Tab-separated table of C-alpha atoms and ligand atoms in Angstrom:
chain	number	residue	atom	x	y	z
O	17	MET	CA	-13.191	7.394	35.410
O	18	PHE	CA	-14.199	8.660	38.767
O	19	ALA	CA	-14.901	5.132	39.997
O	20	GLU	CA	-15.231	4.861	43.751
O	21	LYS	CA	-12.596	2.154	44.163
O	22	LYS	CA	-9.764	4.128	42.630
O	23	THR	CA	-7.586	6.251	44.831
O	24	HIS	CA	-6.489	8.491	41.975
O	25	ASP	CA	-8.393	9.821	39.086
O	26	ALA	CA	-7.168	11.570	36.005
O	27	PHE	CA	-6.700	14.845	37.805
O	28	GLY	CA	-5.264	13.895	41.138
O	29	VAL	CA	-6.343	12.072	44.231
O	30	ILE	CA	-10.025	11.280	44.098
O	31	PRO	CA	-11.755	13.654	46.424
O	32	ALA	CA	-13.151	12.063	49.532
O	33	GLY	CA	-16.952	12.130	49.587
O	34	ASP	CA	-17.124	15.410	51.450
O	35	THR	CA	-14.577	17.125	49.236
O	36	ARG	CA	-16.360	15.994	46.139
O	37	LYS	CA	-19.639	17.215	47.533
O	38	GLU	CA	-17.999	20.494	48.390
O	39	LEU	CA	-16.643	20.902	44.863
O	40	ALA	CA	-19.989	19.891	43.401
O	41	SER	CA	-21.756	22.484	45.512
O	42	LEU	CA	-19.609	25.336	44.221
O	43	GLY	CA	-20.420	27.575	41.288
O	44	ASP	CA	-18.263	27.349	38.177
O	45	SER	CA	-16.301	30.461	39.042
O	46	GLU	CA	-15.421	29.114	42.468
O	47	VAL	CA	-14.310	25.787	41.019
O	48	VAL	CA	-12.189	27.678	38.508
O	49	GLN	CA	-10.644	29.686	41.350
O	50	LYS	CA	-9.847	26.494	43.263
O	51	PHE	CA	-8.065	25.126	40.238
O	52	LEU	CA	-6.108	28.349	39.788
O	53	ASP	CA	-5.163	28.134	43.460
O	54	GLY	CA	-3.513	24.813	42.754
O	55	GLU	CA	-6.333	22.386	43.466
O	56	GLU	CA	-5.923	19.959	40.542
O	57	ARG	CA	-9.032	18.047	41.527
O	58	ALA	CA	-11.142	21.043	40.682
O	59	PHE	CA	-10.372	20.402	37.029
O	60	GLY	CA	-11.971	16.968	37.333
O	61	GLU	CA	-15.092	18.694	38.606
O	62	LEU	CA	-15.157	20.957	35.545
O	63	VAL	CA	-14.761	17.926	33.291
O	64	ARG	CA	-17.605	16.148	35.084
O	65	ARG	CA	-19.824	19.196	34.662
O	66	TYR	CA	-19.195	19.811	31.009
O	67	ASP	CA	-18.127	16.628	29.234
O	68	SER	CA	-21.601	15.378	28.276
O	69	ARG	CA	-22.989	18.819	27.549
O	70	LEU	CA	-20.096	19.778	25.303
O	71	LEU	CA	-20.179	16.411	23.617
O	72	ASN	CA	-23.808	16.878	22.690
O	73	PHE	CA	-23.231	20.421	21.527
O	74	VAL	CA	-20.216	19.506	19.396
O	75	TYR	CA	-21.855	16.369	18.059
O	76	ARG	CA	-24.922	18.343	17.000
O	77	THR	CA	-22.659	20.839	15.290
O	78	VAL	CA	-20.283	18.492	13.447
O	79	GLY	CA	-22.574	15.438	13.165
O	80	ASP	CA	-19.819	12.914	13.878
O	81	ARG	CA	-19.735	11.115	17.219
O	82	GLU	CA	-16.091	10.049	17.152
O	83	ARG	CA	-14.810	13.406	16.022
O	84	ALA	CA	-16.939	15.066	18.663
O	85	GLN	CA	-15.131	13.049	21.355
O	86	ASP	CA	-11.764	14.276	20.065
O	87	LEU	CA	-12.877	17.867	19.779
O	88	VAL	CA	-14.261	17.921	23.308
O	89	GLN	CA	-10.986	16.469	24.561
O	90	GLU	CA	-9.146	19.218	22.738
O	91	THR	CA	-11.493	21.744	24.322
O	92	PHE	CA	-10.543	20.551	27.805
O	93	VAL	CA	-6.838	20.533	26.948
O	94	ARG	CA	-7.132	24.179	25.948
O	95	VAL	CA	-9.128	25.019	29.040
O	96	TYR	CA	-6.491	23.362	31.213
O	97	ARG	CA	-3.665	25.224	29.565
O	98	HIS	CA	-5.293	28.634	29.270
O	99	LEU	CA	-7.530	28.866	32.318
O	100	HIS	CA	-5.157	31.380	33.877
O	101	ARG	CA	-5.993	33.710	30.987
O	102	PHE	CA	-9.746	33.384	31.463
O	103	ASP	CA	-11.399	36.662	32.374
O	104	GLN	CA	-13.171	35.714	35.575
O	105	SER	CA	-15.660	38.529	35.264
O	106	LYS	CA	-17.156	36.458	32.422
O	107	LYS	CA	-19.177	33.298	32.577
O	108	PHE	CA	-17.051	30.159	32.460
O	109	SER	CA	-19.688	28.191	30.549
O	110	THR	CA	-19.734	30.792	27.763
O	111	TRP	CA	-15.959	30.654	27.539
O	112	ILE	CA	-15.776	26.879	27.314
O	113	TYR	CA	-18.596	26.801	24.751
O	114	THR	CA	-16.747	29.403	22.702
O	115	ILE	CA	-13.642	27.214	22.625
O	116	ALA	CA	-15.671	24.131	21.695
O	117	GLY	CA	-17.649	26.096	19.099
O	118	ASN	CA	-14.477	27.405	17.459
O	119	LEU	CA	-13.011	23.921	17.269
O	120	ALA	CA	-16.250	22.653	15.742
O	121	LYS	CA	-16.262	25.487	13.207
O	122	ASN	CA	-12.641	24.730	12.272
O	123	GLU	CA	-13.571	21.110	11.784
O	124	LEU	CA	-16.365	22.073	9.402
O	125	ARG	CA	-14.090	24.514	7.609
O	126	ASN	CA	-11.424	21.847	7.120
O	127	ARG	CA	-14.018	19.496	5.722
O	128	SER	CA	-15.110	22.100	3.211
O	129	ARG	CA	-11.612	22.569	1.765
O	130	ASN	CA	-12.783	20.569	-1.236
O	131	PRO	CA	-13.920	23.281	-3.692
O	132	LEU	CA	-17.094	21.382	-4.572
O	133	VAL	CA	-18.051	20.915	-0.937
O	134	LEU	CA	-17.219	24.570	-0.317
O	135	PHE	CA	-19.394	25.664	-3.203
O	136	GLN	CA	-22.285	23.509	-2.004
O	137	ALA	CA	-21.918	24.890	1.528
O	138	ILE	CA	-21.886	28.481	0.298
O	139	LYS	CA	-24.939	27.825	-1.845
O	140	LYS	CA	-26.757	26.127	1.019
O	141	ASN	CA	-25.963	29.055	3.307
O	142	TRP	CA	-27.021	31.594	0.722
O	143	ASP	CA	-30.280	29.799	0.008
O	144	ALA	CA	-31.042	29.477	3.698
O	145	ASP	CA	-30.367	33.182	4.297
O	146	HIS	CA	-32.289	34.499	1.303
O	147	ARG	CA	-35.235	32.190	0.967
O	148	PRO	CA	-38.360	34.104	1.963
O	149	LEU	CA	-39.674	33.214	5.366
O	150	GLU	CA	-42.707	31.142	4.597
O	151	TRP	CA	-44.936	28.530	5.978
O	152	GLU	CA	-47.549	26.488	4.224
O	153	ASP	CA	-49.714	24.242	6.274
O	154	GLU	CA	-50.388	21.494	3.843
O	155	ALA	CA	-52.342	19.607	6.474
O	156	TYR	CA	-49.837	16.863	5.899
O	157	LYS	CA	-50.328	13.983	8.267
O	158	PRO	CA	-47.237	11.996	9.056
O	159	ASP	CA	-47.385	8.643	7.375
O	160	ASP	CA	-46.676	5.373	9.077
O	161	LEU	CA	-43.092	5.433	7.941
O	162	PHE	CA	-42.343	8.523	9.965
O	163	ARG	CA	-44.713	7.657	12.756
O	164	LYS	CA	-43.205	4.300	13.435
O	165	ARG	CA	-39.589	4.658	12.475
O	166	HIS	CA	-37.113	6.460	14.621
O	167	LEU	CA	-38.881	9.751	14.790
O	168	LYS	CA	-36.285	11.145	17.120
O	169	GLU	CA	-33.464	10.195	14.777
O	170	LYS	CA	-35.293	11.851	11.921
O	171	VAL	CA	-35.601	15.043	13.904
O	172	ASP	CA	-31.925	14.831	14.780
O	173	GLU	CA	-31.151	14.493	11.082
O	174	ALA	CA	-33.263	17.558	10.435
O	175	VAL	CA	-31.004	19.545	12.782
O	176	GLN	CA	-27.999	18.276	10.834
O	177	GLN	CA	-29.569	19.457	7.591
O	178	LEU	CA	-29.574	23.069	8.730
O	179	PRO	CA	-26.698	25.102	7.347
O	180	GLU	CA	-23.824	25.402	9.781
O	181	HIS	CA	-24.374	29.006	10.861
O	182	HIS	CA	-28.065	28.337	11.504
O	183	ARG	CA	-27.460	25.013	13.199
O	184	ILE	CA	-25.067	26.366	15.791
O	185	VAL	CA	-27.436	29.117	16.967
O	186	PHE	CA	-30.395	26.739	16.867
O	187	VAL	CA	-28.576	24.152	18.999
O	188	LEU	CA	-27.324	26.757	21.449
O	189	ARG	CA	-30.750	28.322	21.888
O	190	GLU	CA	-33.215	25.449	21.605
O	191	LEU	CA	-31.172	22.553	22.915
O	192	GLU	CA	-28.722	24.257	25.245
O	193	GLY	CA	-30.962	27.041	26.469
O	194	ARG	CA	-28.382	29.787	25.975
O	195	THR	CA	-29.360	33.445	25.973
O	196	TYR	CA	-29.002	35.606	22.859
O	197	GLU	CA	-26.100	37.433	24.462
O	198	GLU	CA	-24.272	34.200	25.207
O	199	ILE	CA	-24.867	32.927	21.691
O	200	ALA	CA	-23.511	36.167	20.263
O	201	GLU	CA	-20.370	35.745	22.354
O	202	ILE	CA	-19.935	32.055	21.575
O	203	THR	CA	-20.439	32.499	17.848
O	204	GLU	CA	-18.561	35.791	17.818
O	205	THR	CA	-21.377	37.616	16.081
O	206	ASN	CA	-23.704	40.438	17.080
O	207	LEU	CA	-27.170	40.184	18.581
O	208	GLY	CA	-28.943	41.145	15.375
O	209	THR	CA	-27.204	38.352	13.471
O	210	VAL	CA	-28.098	35.859	16.194
O	211	LYS	CA	-31.749	36.875	16.076
O	212	SER	CA	-32.052	36.697	12.325
O	213	ARG	CA	-30.176	33.397	12.051
O	214	LEU	CA	-32.234	31.864	14.814
O	215	ASN	CA	-35.501	32.914	13.201
O	216	ARG	CA	-34.432	31.493	9.856
O	217	ALA	CA	-33.136	28.328	11.510
O	218	ARG	CA	-36.526	27.768	13.151
O	219	ASN	CA	-38.307	28.388	9.891
O	220	ASN	CA	-36.095	25.897	8.031
O	221	PHE	CA	-36.311	23.386	10.838
O	222	ALA	CA	-40.126	23.568	10.823
O	223	ARG	CA	-40.261	23.061	7.064
O	224	ILE	CA	-38.020	20.010	7.238
O	225	ILE	CA	-39.773	18.287	10.125
O	226	ALA	CA	-43.386	19.197	9.381
O	227	PRO	CA	-44.075	15.970	7.482
O	228	MET	CA	-42.890	13.956	10.479
O	229	VAL	CA	-44.789	15.735	13.202
O	230	ASP	CA	-48.402	15.218	14.242
I	26	MET	CA	-50.571	41.090	12.736
I	27	ASN	CA	-50.525	39.073	9.514
I	28	CYS	CA	-48.853	35.738	8.760
I	29	GLN	CA	-45.704	37.278	7.279
I	30	GLU	CA	-45.173	39.482	10.297
I	31	PHE	CA	-45.834	36.531	12.568
I	32	LEU	CA	-43.105	34.487	10.843
I	33	GLU	CA	-40.643	37.357	10.769
I	34	ARG	CA	-41.081	38.081	14.454
I	35	TYR	CA	-41.729	34.551	15.598
I	36	SER	CA	-38.545	34.371	17.696
I	37	GLU	CA	-39.699	37.368	19.733
I	38	PHE	CA	-42.748	35.349	20.663
I	39	ARG	CA	-40.913	32.098	21.301
I	40	ASP	CA	-38.087	33.649	23.362
I	41	PHE	CA	-40.313	36.373	24.589
I	42	ASP	CA	-38.903	39.119	26.673
I	43	GLU	CA	-41.765	40.444	28.747
I	44	ALA	CA	-40.574	43.999	28.478
I	45	ASP	CA	-40.273	44.075	24.710
I	46	THR	CA	-42.808	41.659	23.363
I	47	ASP	CA	-46.396	42.412	22.669
I	48	LEU	CA	-47.583	38.903	23.406
I	49	ASP	CA	-51.224	39.701	22.929
I	50	SER	CA	-50.915	40.440	19.243
I	51	PHE	CA	-49.101	37.129	18.713
I	52	LYS	CA	-51.724	35.235	20.704
I	53	THR	CA	-54.574	36.871	18.865
I	54	HIS	CA	-53.060	35.916	15.522
I	55	LEU	CA	-52.372	32.362	16.678
I	56	ASP	CA	-55.966	31.895	17.765
I	57	SER	CA	-57.301	33.050	14.448
I	58	CYS	CA	-54.779	31.526	12.021
I	59	PRO	CA	-54.587	27.726	11.658
I	60	ALA	CA	-51.420	27.934	9.512
I	61	CYS	CA	-49.402	29.891	12.062
I	62	HIS	CA	-50.867	27.805	14.831
I	63	ARG	CA	-49.580	24.709	13.071
I	64	TYR	CA	-46.179	26.365	12.558
I	65	HIS	CA	-45.857	27.055	16.262
I	66	GLU	CA	-46.905	23.489	17.058
I	67	VAL	CA	-44.380	21.988	14.656
I	68	VAL	CA	-41.508	24.035	16.113
I	69	GLU	CA	-42.477	23.147	19.679
I	70	ARG	CA	-42.966	19.454	18.968
I	71	GLY	CA	-39.800	19.225	16.862
I	72	VAL	CA	-37.662	20.874	19.503
I	73	GLU	CA	-39.159	18.627	22.154
I	74	LEU	CA	-38.215	15.587	20.056
I	75	ALA	CA	-34.739	16.932	19.358
I	76	ARG	CA	-34.175	17.499	23.068
I	77	SER	CA	-35.231	13.954	23.859
I	78	PHE	CA	-32.748	12.512	21.365
I	79	THR	CA	-29.986	10.789	23.261
I	80	GLY	CA	-26.684	12.118	22.032
I	81	PRO	CA	-23.316	10.476	22.549
I	82	SER	CA	-21.876	9.899	26.018
I	83	PRO	CA	-18.210	10.329	26.831
I	84	ARG	CA	-16.282	7.158	26.067
I	85	GLU	CA	-15.231	5.047	29.016
I	86	ASP	CA	-11.614	6.052	28.610
I	87	PHE	CA	-12.476	9.694	27.952
I	88	GLU	CA	-10.757	11.051	31.044
I	89	ASP	CA	-7.752	8.763	30.831
I	90	ARG	CA	-7.151	9.911	27.300
I	91	LEU	CA	-7.687	13.482	28.350
I	92	ARG	CA	-5.078	13.122	31.081
I	93	HIS	CA	-2.579	11.846	28.523
I	94	ARG	CA	-3.325	14.666	26.144
I	95	ILE	CA	-2.910	17.235	28.867
I	96	TYR	CA	0.325	15.615	29.976
I	97	HIS	CA	1.784	15.738	26.494
I	98	ALA	CA	0.541	19.260	25.833
I	99	ASP	CA	2.281	20.268	29.069
I	100	LEU	CA	5.451	18.514	28.013
I	101	VAL	CA	5.593	20.493	24.787
I	102	ALA	CA	4.968	23.741	26.650
I	103	GLN	CA	7.591	22.995	29.291
I	104	THR	CA	10.169	22.022	26.702
I	105	ARG	CA	9.592	25.257	24.852
I	106	ARG	CA	9.834	27.314	28.002
I	107	ARG	CA	12.873	25.537	29.425
I	108	ASP	CA	14.998	25.218	26.337
I	109	GLY	CA	13.652	28.001	24.229
I	110	SER	CA	13.997	25.284	21.631
I	111	SER	CA	12.353	25.298	18.280
I	112	PRO	CA	8.753	24.160	18.101
I	113	LEU	CA	9.956	21.341	15.873
I	114	ILE	CA	12.054	19.815	18.620
I	115	ALA	CA	9.243	20.217	21.112
I	116	VAL	CA	6.821	18.550	18.753
I	117	ALA	CA	9.284	15.728	18.124
I	118	LEU	CA	9.686	15.211	21.871
I	119	ALA	CA	5.952	15.203	22.329
I	120	ALA	CA	5.528	12.789	19.449
I	121	ALA	CA	8.024	10.440	21.066
I	122	ALA	CA	6.159	10.757	24.333
I	123	VAL	CA	2.852	10.134	22.610
I	124	LEU	CA	4.261	7.018	20.977
I	125	ALA	CA	5.449	5.831	24.366
I	126	GLY	CA	2.026	6.612	25.779
I	127	VAL	CA	0.215	4.843	22.994
I	128	GLY	CA	2.475	1.861	23.522
I	129	ALA	CA	1.476	1.832	27.157
I	130	TRP	CA	-2.269	1.865	26.691
I	131	GLY	CA	-3.012	1.090	23.094
I	132	PRO	CA	-3.201	-2.219	21.271
I	133	ILE	CA	0.419	-1.706	20.270
I	134	SER	CA	1.424	-2.836	23.761
I	135	THR	CA	0.592	-6.401	22.795
I	136	ILE	CA	3.044	-6.165	19.939
I	137	THR	CA	5.861	-4.587	21.884
I	138	SER	CA	5.593	-7.276	24.559
I	139	ALA	CA	6.494	-10.069	22.079
I	140	PRO	CA	9.649	-12.076	23.056
I	141	THR	CA	12.953	-10.876	21.664
I	142	VAL	CA	14.877	-13.347	19.484
I	143	ASP	CA	18.653	-13.049	19.285
I	144	LEU	CA	19.951	-13.577	15.803
I	145	PRO	CA	23.601	-13.890	14.739
I	146	GLY	CA	25.079	-10.775	13.306
I	147	ILE	CA	24.953	-10.395	9.566
I	148	SER	CA	28.136	-9.602	7.698
I	149	ALA	CA	28.022	-8.699	4.066
I	150	SER	CA	30.561	-8.073	1.363
I	151	ALA	CA	29.882	-6.476	-1.937
I	152	PRO	CA	29.876	-8.940	-4.869
I	153	GLN	CA	32.388	-8.360	-7.582
I	154	VAL	CA	30.741	-6.414	-10.294
I	155	ARG	CA	31.870	-7.074	-13.802
I	156	THR	CA	31.085	-5.062	-16.822
I	157	ILE	CA	31.138	-7.207	-19.874
I	158	PRO	CA	31.067	-6.076	-23.413
I	159	GLY	CA	28.625	-7.600	-25.802
I	160	PRO	CA	29.931	-10.886	-27.061
I	161	LEU	CA	30.147	-9.585	-30.588
I	162	PRO	CA	30.825	-6.286	-32.206
I	163	VAL	CA	27.667	-4.321	-32.501
I	164	ARG	CA	26.055	-4.818	-35.854
I	165	GLU	CA	23.925	-1.885	-36.707
I	166	SER	CA	22.448	-3.348	-39.834
I	167	ALA	CA	22.743	-6.480	-41.936
I	168	GLU	CA	24.028	-4.441	-44.882
I	169	ARG	CA	26.965	-3.183	-42.897
I	170	SER	CA	28.285	-6.631	-42.030
I	171	PRO	CA	28.157	-8.854	-45.066
I	172	ALA	CA	31.635	-10.124	-44.250
I	173	PHE	CA	30.383	-11.669	-41.102
I	174	LEU	CA	27.597	-13.503	-42.917
I	175	ASN	CA	30.105	-14.852	-45.446
I	176	HIS	CA	32.550	-15.894	-42.760
I	177	SER	CA	34.246	-19.141	-43.630
I	178	ASN	CA	34.051	-20.386	-40.048
I	179	LEU	CA	30.406	-19.645	-39.803
I	180	TRP	CA	29.421	-23.068	-38.583
I	181	SER	CA	32.421	-23.467	-36.323
I	182	GLU	CA	31.230	-20.395	-34.531
I	183	SER	CA	27.694	-21.672	-34.271
I	184	ASN	CA	27.385	-20.695	-30.636
I	185	THR	CA	28.312	-17.181	-31.469
I	186	LEU	CA	25.897	-17.048	-34.322
I	187	LEU	CA	23.057	-18.404	-32.228
I	188	TYR	CA	23.892	-15.879	-29.609
I	189	GLU	CA	23.870	-13.053	-32.064
I	190	HIS	CA	20.376	-13.875	-33.200
I	191	SER	CA	18.978	-14.436	-29.736
I	192	ASN	CA	17.052	-11.896	-27.726
I	193	LEU	CA	19.868	-11.857	-25.257
I	194	TYR	CA	22.224	-10.480	-27.868
I	195	HIS	CA	20.001	-7.538	-28.543
I	196	ARG	CA	19.897	-6.769	-24.872
I	197	TYR	CA	23.652	-6.797	-24.635
I	198	ARG	CA	24.472	-5.109	-27.920
I	199	ASP	CA	25.346	-1.764	-26.370
I	200	GLY	CA	28.199	-3.486	-24.599
I	201	THR	CA	27.646	-1.843	-21.259
I	202	LEU	CA	25.191	-4.128	-19.539
I	203	ILE	CA	26.372	-5.218	-16.156
I	204	ARG	CA	25.971	-8.911	-15.601
I	205	THR	CA	25.000	-9.959	-12.145
I	206	GLY	CA	24.997	-13.712	-12.033
I	207	LEU	CA	24.821	-14.798	-15.651
I	208	HIS	CA	27.791	-16.808	-16.816
N	314	ZN	ZN1	-50.902	33.317	10.198
């Protein structure tokens, strides 16, 4: 998209090398300010900064690559249209993750409209929240199947197996490196809920992947 | 610290906040408990693997598509603001714009670029519709029409008789069927 030979990109004239460097050197809040001041190209910088990160976050949450592309696009559309409403005393990254997280949650909610799916989801959530925290080291050694075959994919599947409300905090903390406060804001919950969900998510994650890990 | 407490407070240890966390008690338990040691190892190794998993990358046309979506979202917003029109009209306008956009950069463009063929105009007139009665009076039961069976010209009216006993007769017996091409 931002190919060197083009004179225009999706969000205006491609910045000359220096301008691009200048935009790239700015913090998020300054790039946001530039955009609000009428510098369309600043939006391209925000897209460059967040497209891959949001895509990974949304993909890990909804587990569907194609849908994740659409949802991240929708996230940017909303950012573009509502950036003037963004409270600049807050962190831009938290705001954009909140938008993406809400879209991902809606997606999951729409999928669970089927009463059976809804029931299964509720049961899965309940089980995950009420199962005693436990850990048994069965001294299980990963067999050749797990050792040789797509270990990373298996671990990725394990993340997908976590119930939705555990998965989102797990991804935000372990894979995105967000603070508890940011996670609370993004998931619109309180700190205590974040802590307890994260602890349970780790416990469930460990139980699922233990057979695969040396 | 016992194993249960270790599991319940594990996140304090993993995301430790120097001010709040008594790291020593966690470390002491870890050193003395193979099960919790293994737990910690599994979480660390699993997360490391999950982080190294290559997720999806934005599609090549990601930003072009995004530009179109923003353009159309803007169009809807502008239409609403300018006209104060109903959302329905705005959505219809946007849908038309989206269709035009899709035509411009989707596979549909190959269809819309096909050559136009001029065909002569088609004129049509409605065919005359006739309602014909059944060829014979409706006979509700054999008992009610013995006269017909004893008709002296029975054989001279053979066509009629054949007709009466054909499937076609039974279809037409209500006398209201509209014929469209049968003669
Ligand atoms: Zn222990």
